Every structure is written in C-alpha cells, then in structure tokens.
PDB file of C-alpha atoms in Angstrom:
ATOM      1  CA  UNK A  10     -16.432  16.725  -6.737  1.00 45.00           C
ATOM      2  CA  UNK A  11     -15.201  14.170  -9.058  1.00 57.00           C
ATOM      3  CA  UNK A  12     -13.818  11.198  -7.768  1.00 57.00           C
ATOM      4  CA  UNK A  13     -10.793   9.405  -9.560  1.00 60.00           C
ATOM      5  CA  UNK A  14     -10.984   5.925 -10.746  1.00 59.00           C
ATOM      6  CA  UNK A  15      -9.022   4.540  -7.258  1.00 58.00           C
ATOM      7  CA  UNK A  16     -11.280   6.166  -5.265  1.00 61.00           C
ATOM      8  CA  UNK A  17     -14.469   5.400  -6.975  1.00 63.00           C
ATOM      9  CA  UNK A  18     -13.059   1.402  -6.782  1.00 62.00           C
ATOM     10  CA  UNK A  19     -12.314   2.187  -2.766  1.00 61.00           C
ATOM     11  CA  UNK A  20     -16.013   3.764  -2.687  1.00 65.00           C
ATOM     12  CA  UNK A  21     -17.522   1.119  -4.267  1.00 66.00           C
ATOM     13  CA  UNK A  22     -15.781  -1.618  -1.941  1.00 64.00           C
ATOM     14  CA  UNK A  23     -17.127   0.583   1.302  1.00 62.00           C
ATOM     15  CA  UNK A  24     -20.720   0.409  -0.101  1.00 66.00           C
ATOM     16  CA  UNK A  25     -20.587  -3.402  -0.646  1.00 65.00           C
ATOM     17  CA  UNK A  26     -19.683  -3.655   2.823  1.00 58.00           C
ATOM     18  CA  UNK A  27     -21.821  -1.395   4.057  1.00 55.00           C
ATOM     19  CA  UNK A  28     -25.048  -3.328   2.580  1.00 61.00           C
ATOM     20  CA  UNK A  29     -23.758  -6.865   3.192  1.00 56.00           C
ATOM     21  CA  UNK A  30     -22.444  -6.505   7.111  1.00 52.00           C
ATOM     22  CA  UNK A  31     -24.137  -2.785   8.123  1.00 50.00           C
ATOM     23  CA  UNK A  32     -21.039  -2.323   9.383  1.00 49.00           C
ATOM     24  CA  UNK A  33     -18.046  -0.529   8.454  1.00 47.00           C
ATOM     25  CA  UNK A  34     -14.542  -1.553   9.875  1.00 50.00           C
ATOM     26  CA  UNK A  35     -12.427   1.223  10.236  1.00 49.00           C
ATOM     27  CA  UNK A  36     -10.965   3.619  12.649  1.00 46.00           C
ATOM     28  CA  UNK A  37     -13.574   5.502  14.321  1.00 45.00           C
ATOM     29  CA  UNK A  38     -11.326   8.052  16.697  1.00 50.00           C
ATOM     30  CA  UNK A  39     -11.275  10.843  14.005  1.00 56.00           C
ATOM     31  CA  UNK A  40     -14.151   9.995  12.153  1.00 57.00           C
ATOM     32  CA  UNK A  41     -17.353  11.810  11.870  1.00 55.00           C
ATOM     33  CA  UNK A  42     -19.206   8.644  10.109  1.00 61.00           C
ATOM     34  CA  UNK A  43     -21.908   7.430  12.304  1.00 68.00           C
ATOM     35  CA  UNK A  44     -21.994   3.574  10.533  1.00 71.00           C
ATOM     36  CA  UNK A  45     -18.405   3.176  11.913  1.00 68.00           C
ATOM     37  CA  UNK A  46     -18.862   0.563  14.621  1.00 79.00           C
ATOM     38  CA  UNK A  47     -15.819  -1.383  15.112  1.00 81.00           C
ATOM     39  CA  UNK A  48     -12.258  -0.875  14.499  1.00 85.00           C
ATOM     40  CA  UNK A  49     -11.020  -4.439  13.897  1.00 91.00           C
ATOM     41  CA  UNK A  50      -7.565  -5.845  15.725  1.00 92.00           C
ATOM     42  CA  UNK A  51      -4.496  -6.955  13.702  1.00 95.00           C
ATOM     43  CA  UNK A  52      -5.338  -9.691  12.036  1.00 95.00           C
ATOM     44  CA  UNK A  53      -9.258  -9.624  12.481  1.00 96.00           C
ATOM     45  CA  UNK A  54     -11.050 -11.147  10.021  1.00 95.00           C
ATOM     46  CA  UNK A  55     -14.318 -10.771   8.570  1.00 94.00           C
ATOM     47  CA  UNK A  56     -16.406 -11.860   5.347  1.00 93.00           C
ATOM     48  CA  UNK A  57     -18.540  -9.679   2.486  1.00 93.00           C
ATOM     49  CA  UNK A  58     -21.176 -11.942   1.326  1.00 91.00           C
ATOM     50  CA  UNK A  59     -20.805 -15.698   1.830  1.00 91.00           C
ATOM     51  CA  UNK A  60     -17.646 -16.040  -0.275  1.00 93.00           C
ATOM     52  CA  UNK A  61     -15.108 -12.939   0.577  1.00 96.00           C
ATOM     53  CA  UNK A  62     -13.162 -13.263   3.663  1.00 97.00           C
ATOM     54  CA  UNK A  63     -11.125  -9.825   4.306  1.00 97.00           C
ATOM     55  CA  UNK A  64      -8.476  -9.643   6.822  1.00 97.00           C
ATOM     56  CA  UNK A  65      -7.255  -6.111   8.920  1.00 97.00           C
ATOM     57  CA  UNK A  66      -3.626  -5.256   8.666  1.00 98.00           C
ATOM     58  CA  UNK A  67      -2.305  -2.631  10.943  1.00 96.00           C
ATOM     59  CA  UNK A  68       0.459  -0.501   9.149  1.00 97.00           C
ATOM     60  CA  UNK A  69       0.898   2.494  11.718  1.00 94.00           C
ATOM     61  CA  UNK A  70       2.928   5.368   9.750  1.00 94.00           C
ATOM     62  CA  UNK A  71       1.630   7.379   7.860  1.00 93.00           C
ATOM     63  CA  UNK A  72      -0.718   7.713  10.052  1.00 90.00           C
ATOM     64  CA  UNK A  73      -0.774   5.539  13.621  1.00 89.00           C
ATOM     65  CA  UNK A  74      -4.430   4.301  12.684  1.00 89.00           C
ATOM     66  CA  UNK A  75      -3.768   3.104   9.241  1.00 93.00           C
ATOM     67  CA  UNK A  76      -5.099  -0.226   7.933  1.00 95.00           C
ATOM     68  CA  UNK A  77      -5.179  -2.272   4.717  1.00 98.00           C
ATOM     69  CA  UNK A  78      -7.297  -4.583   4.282  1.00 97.00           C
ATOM     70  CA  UNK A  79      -6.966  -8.117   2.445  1.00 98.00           C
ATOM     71  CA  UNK A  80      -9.701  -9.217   0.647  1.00 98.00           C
ATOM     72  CA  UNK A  81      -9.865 -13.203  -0.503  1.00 97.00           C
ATOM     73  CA  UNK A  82     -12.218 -15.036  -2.955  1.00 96.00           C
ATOM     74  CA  UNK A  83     -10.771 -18.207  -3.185  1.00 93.00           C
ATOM     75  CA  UNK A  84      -7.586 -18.011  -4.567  1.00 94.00           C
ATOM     76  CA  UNK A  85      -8.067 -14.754  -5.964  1.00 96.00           C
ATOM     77  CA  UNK A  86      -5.999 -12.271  -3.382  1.00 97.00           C
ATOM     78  CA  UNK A  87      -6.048  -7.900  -3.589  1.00 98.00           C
ATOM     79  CA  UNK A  88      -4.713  -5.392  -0.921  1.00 98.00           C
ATOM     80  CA  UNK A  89      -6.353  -2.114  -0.354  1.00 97.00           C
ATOM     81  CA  UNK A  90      -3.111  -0.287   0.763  1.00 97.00           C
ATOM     82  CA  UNK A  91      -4.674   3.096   1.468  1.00 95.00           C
ATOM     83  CA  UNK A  92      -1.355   6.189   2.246  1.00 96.00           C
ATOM     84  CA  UNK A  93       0.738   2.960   2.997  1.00 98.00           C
ATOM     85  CA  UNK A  94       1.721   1.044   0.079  1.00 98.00           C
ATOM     86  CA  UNK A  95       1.830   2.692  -3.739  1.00 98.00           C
ATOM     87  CA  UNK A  96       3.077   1.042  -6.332  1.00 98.00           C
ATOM     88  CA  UNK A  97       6.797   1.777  -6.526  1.00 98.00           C
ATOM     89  CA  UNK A  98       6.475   3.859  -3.543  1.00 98.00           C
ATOM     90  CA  UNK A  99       4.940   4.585  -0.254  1.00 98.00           C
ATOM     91  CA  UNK A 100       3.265   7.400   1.856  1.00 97.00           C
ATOM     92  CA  UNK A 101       4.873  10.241   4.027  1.00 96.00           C
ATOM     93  CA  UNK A 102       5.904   9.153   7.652  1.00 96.00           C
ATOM     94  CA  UNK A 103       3.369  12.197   8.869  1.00 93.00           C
ATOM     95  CA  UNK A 104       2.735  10.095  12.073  1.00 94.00           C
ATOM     96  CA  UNK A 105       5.229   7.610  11.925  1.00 95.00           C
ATOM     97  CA  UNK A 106       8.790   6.994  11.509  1.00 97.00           C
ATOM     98  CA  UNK A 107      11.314   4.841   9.199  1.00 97.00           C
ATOM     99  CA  UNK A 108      10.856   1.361  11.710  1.00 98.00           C
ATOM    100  CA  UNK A 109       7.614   1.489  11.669  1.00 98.00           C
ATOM    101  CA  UNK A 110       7.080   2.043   7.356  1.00 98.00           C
ATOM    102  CA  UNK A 111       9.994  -0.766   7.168  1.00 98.00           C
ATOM    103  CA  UNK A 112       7.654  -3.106   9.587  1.00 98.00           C
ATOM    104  CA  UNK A 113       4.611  -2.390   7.441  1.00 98.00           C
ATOM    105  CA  UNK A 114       5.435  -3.040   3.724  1.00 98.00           C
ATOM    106  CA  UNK A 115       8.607  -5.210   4.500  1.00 98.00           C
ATOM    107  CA  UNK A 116       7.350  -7.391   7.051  1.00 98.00           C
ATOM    108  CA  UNK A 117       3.194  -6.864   7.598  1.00 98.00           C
ATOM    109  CA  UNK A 118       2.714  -6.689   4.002  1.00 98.00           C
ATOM    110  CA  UNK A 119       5.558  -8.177   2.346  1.00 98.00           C
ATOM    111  CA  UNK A 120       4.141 -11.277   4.024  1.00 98.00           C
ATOM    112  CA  UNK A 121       1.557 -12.029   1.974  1.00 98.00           C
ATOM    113  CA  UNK A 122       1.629 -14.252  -1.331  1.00 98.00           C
ATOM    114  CA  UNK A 123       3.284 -12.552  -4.151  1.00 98.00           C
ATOM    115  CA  UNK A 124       0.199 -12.984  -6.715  1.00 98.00           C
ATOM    116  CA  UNK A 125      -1.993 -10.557  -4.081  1.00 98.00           C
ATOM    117  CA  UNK A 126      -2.977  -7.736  -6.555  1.00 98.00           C
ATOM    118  CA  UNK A 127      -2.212  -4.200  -4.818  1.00 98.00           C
ATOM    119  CA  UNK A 128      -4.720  -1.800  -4.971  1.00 97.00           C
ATOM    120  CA  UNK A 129      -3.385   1.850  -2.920  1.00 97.00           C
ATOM    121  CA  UNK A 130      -5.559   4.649  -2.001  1.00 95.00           C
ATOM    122  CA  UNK A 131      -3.876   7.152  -4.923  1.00 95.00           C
ATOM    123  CA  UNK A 132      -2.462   6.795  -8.381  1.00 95.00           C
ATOM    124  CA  UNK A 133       1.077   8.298  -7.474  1.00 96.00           C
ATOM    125  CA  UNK A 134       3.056   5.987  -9.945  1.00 97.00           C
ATOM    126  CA  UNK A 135       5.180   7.788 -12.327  1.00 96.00           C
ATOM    127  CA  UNK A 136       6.461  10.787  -9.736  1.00 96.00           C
ATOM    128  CA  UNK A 137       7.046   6.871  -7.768  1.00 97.00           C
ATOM    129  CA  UNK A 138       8.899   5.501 -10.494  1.00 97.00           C
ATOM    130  CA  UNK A 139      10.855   8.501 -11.530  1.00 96.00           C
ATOM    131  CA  UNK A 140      11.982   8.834  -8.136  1.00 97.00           C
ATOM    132  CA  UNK A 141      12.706   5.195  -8.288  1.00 97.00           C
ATOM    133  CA  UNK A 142      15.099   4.924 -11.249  1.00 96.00           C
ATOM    134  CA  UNK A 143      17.035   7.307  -9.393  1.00 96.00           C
ATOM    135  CA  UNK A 144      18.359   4.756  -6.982  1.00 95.00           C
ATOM    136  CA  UNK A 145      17.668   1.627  -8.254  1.00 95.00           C
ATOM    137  CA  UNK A 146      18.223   0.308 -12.085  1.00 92.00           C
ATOM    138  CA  UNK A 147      16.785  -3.297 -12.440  1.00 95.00           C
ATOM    139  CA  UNK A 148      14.808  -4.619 -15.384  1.00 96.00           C
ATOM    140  CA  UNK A 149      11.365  -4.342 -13.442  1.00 97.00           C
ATOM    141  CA  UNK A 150      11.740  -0.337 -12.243  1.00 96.00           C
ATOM    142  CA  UNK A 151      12.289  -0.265 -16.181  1.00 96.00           C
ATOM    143  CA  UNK A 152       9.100  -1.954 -16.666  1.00 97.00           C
ATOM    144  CA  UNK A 153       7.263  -0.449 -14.695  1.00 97.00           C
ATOM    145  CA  UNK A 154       8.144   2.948 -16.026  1.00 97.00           C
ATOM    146  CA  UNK A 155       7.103   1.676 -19.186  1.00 97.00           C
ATOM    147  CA  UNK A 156       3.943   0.891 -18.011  1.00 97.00           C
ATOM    148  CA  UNK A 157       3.257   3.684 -16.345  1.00 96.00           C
ATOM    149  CA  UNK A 158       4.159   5.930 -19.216  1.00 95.00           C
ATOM    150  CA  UNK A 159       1.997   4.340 -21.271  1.00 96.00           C
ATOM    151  CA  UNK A 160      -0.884   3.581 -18.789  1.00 96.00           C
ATOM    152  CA  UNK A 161      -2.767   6.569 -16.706  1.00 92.00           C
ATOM    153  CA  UNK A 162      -3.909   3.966 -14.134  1.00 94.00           C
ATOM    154  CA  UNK A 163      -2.104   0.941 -12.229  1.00 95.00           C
ATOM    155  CA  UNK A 164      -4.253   0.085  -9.408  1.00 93.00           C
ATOM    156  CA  UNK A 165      -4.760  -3.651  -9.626  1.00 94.00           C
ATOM    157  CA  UNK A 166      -2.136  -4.319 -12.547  1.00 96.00           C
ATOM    158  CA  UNK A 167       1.193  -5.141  -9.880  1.00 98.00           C
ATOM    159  CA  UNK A 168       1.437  -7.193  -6.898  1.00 98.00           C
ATOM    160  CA  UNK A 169       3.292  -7.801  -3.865  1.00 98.00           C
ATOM    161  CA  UNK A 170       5.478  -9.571  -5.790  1.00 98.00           C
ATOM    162  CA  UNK A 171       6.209  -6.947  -8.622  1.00 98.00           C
ATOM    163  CA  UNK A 172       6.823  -4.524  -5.750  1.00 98.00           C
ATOM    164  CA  UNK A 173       9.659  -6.471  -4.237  1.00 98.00           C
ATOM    165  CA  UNK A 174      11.410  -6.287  -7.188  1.00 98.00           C
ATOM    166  CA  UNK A 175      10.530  -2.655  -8.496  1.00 98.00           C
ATOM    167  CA  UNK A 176       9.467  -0.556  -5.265  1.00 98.00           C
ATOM    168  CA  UNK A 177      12.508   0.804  -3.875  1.00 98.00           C
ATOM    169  CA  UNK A 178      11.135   1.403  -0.451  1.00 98.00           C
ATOM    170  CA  UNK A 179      10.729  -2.697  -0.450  1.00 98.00           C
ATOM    171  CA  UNK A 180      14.084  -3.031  -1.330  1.00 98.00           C
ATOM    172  CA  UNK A 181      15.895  -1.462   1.560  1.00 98.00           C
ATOM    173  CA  UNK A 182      18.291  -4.698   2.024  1.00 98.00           C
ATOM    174  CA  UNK A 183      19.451  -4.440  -1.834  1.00 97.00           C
ATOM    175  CA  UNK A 184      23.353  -3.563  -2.040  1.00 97.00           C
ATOM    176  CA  UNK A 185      22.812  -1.178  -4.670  1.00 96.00           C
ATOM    177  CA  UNK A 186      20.356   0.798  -2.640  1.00 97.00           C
ATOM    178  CA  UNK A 187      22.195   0.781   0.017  1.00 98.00           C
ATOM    179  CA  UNK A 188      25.605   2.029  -1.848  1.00 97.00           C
ATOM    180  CA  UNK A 189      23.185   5.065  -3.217  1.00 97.00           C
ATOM    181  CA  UNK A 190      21.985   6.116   0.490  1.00 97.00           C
ATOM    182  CA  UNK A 191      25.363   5.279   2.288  1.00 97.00           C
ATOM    183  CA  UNK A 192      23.943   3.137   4.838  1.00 97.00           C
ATOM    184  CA  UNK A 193      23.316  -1.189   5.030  1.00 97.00           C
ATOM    185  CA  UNK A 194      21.081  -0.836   7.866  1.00 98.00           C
ATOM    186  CA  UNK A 195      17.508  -1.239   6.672  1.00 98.00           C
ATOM    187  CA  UNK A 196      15.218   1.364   8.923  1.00 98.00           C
ATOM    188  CA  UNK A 197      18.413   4.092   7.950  1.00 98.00           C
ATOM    189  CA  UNK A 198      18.200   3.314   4.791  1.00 98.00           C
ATOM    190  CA  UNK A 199      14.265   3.509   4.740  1.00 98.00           C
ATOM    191  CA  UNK A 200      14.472   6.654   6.431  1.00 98.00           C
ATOM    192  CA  UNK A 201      16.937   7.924   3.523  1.00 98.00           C
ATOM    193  CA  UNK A 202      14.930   6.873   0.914  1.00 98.00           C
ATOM    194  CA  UNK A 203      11.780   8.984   2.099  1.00 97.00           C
ATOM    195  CA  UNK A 204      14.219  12.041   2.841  1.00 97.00           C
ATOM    196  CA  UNK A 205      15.121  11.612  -0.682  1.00 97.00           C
ATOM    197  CA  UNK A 206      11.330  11.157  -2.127  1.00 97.00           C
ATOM    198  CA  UNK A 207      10.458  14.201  -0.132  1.00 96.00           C
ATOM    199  CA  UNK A 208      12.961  16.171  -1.599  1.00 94.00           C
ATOM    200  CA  UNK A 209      12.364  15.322  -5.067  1.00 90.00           C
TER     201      UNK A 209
END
C-alpha cells in the first residue's frame, strides 16, 4: 500500500519518537501495537530529542480517544490534528457530538498561537473549501480555494490563525454563518454546519 504524503509525514513523526523515547503516546484501548505504553493526560507533556517538547491535546469527537499533539522547537510551533482539525474543515462527529467538536477546535485548539502550522491526518481541502464557500464568502475562503486549486497538498502551509478566518467550522460565532444555518447559538450552529458537510 502506498502511503500519501500526510501520512508518510505522520509515519515519519511516530518513528522519530519511537527511537528517541521507546515509547509511543497514544491511545492504547483499541490498539493492537505492542510499543503503545502510555496514553498521556490533557495537557501532558513530553520531549523528542533534547530540543522538541510536544504537548497532548484531548479533542474527544470524532472519536472519544482522539488527540493532537503540539510539537515545539523553540519558537517554531505545528499541530498534528489527526480526524479533528482539516484545513477549512473538520472530521465526522462518529463518536461525538456538536459541543464537544465546538470545545475542540474553538476552544482546545483555537487556543494556541496563531503562527502554529496545522498539520491534519488527511488532505480533504478542496471538497473542505467547496463546501466552505457555500456559507461563508470572505477574502481568505477565497484564498484558500485558490490555493488549493492550484496546490495538491496543504499540510503545513495554514495555521491556526488562517483557519479562524477561512474554516467555517471555526467560525460558528460569525453573523453571516449564522444567517446561512438559521441559528446564533454556536454548538447549533456547529451541529448545522456538519449536517450540511455531510450532505454535500
């Protein structure tokens, strides 16, 4: 099998910290890997080498043991967002629901600095963004169509910051949005959006 470019990044990242802790962090419940050892608590930190220090974010949801995981090297700052966080979009509530998806990108995540490069588990940008410009016009959703019509991968080219402005699902307090789903309350009009996503 031939992995894509995301997951051959999110492979790579595994093996480093497989041969510089000999441990993986991750949820071991459903998992059939025997070097799984630990599954680290909200805000559990840990370091790769002697200069990255990576940090465990629970975002229950998509599924109730999902986790992305900061990594820091100085001042240099990148999110492994896994079925959470996509740019312009985010994963199916399989496990989850619409408080819990609004507590993960627009509190857990939107949280951290804006210049933290996102990196999400799959490249599911332009069905994101043409969903997108369906509910929200701005001048960054235009952008980032661009981009991804010109551009066949965007892991690591947007941050936290580009998706408050061009991720609808981020946006759930914008008037616009809100007019489009008929609702002002944020976890309706998360749960909305996704009905809408999922029937696109």
């Amino acid at each position: 099998m031939r992995l894509s470019p995301s997951d051959q990044a999110n492979q790579k990242v595994i093996t480093t910290m497989l041969e510089e802790t000999q441990k993986l962090f991750v949820e071991p419940r459903d998992c059939d890997c025997d070097k799984v050892t630990k599954t680290p608590s909200h805000g559990e930190t840990f370091s790769v080498g002697d200069k990255i220090k990576v940090r465990a974010l629970h975002t229950p949801c998509h599924t109730q043991d999902s986790i992305c995981y900061l990594f820091e090297d100085g001042n240099d700052r990148a999110v492994f967002t896994g079925d959470t966080l996509f740019i312009g979009g985010c994963g199916r509530f399989f496990e989850g629901n619409a408080q819990e998806m609004h507590k993960a990108l627009n509190e857990t995540l939107a949280d951290l600095p804006d210049d933290t490069k996102v990196y999400p588990g799959h490249e599911y940008t332009k069905g994101n963004v043409k969903f997108g410009v369906t509910v929200l016009q701005n001048e960054s959703i235009k952008k980032l169509e661009a981009f991804a019509n010109s551009n066949k991968q965007t892991q690591g080219k947007f941050t936290i910051g580009d998706e408050k402005n061009h991720n609808v699902f981020m946006r759930v307090t914008d008037p616009d949005i809100q007019k489009v789903v008929g609702s002002n309350d944020p976890i309706d009009v998360m749960a909305k959006l996704r009905e809408m996503k999922n029937a696109s």
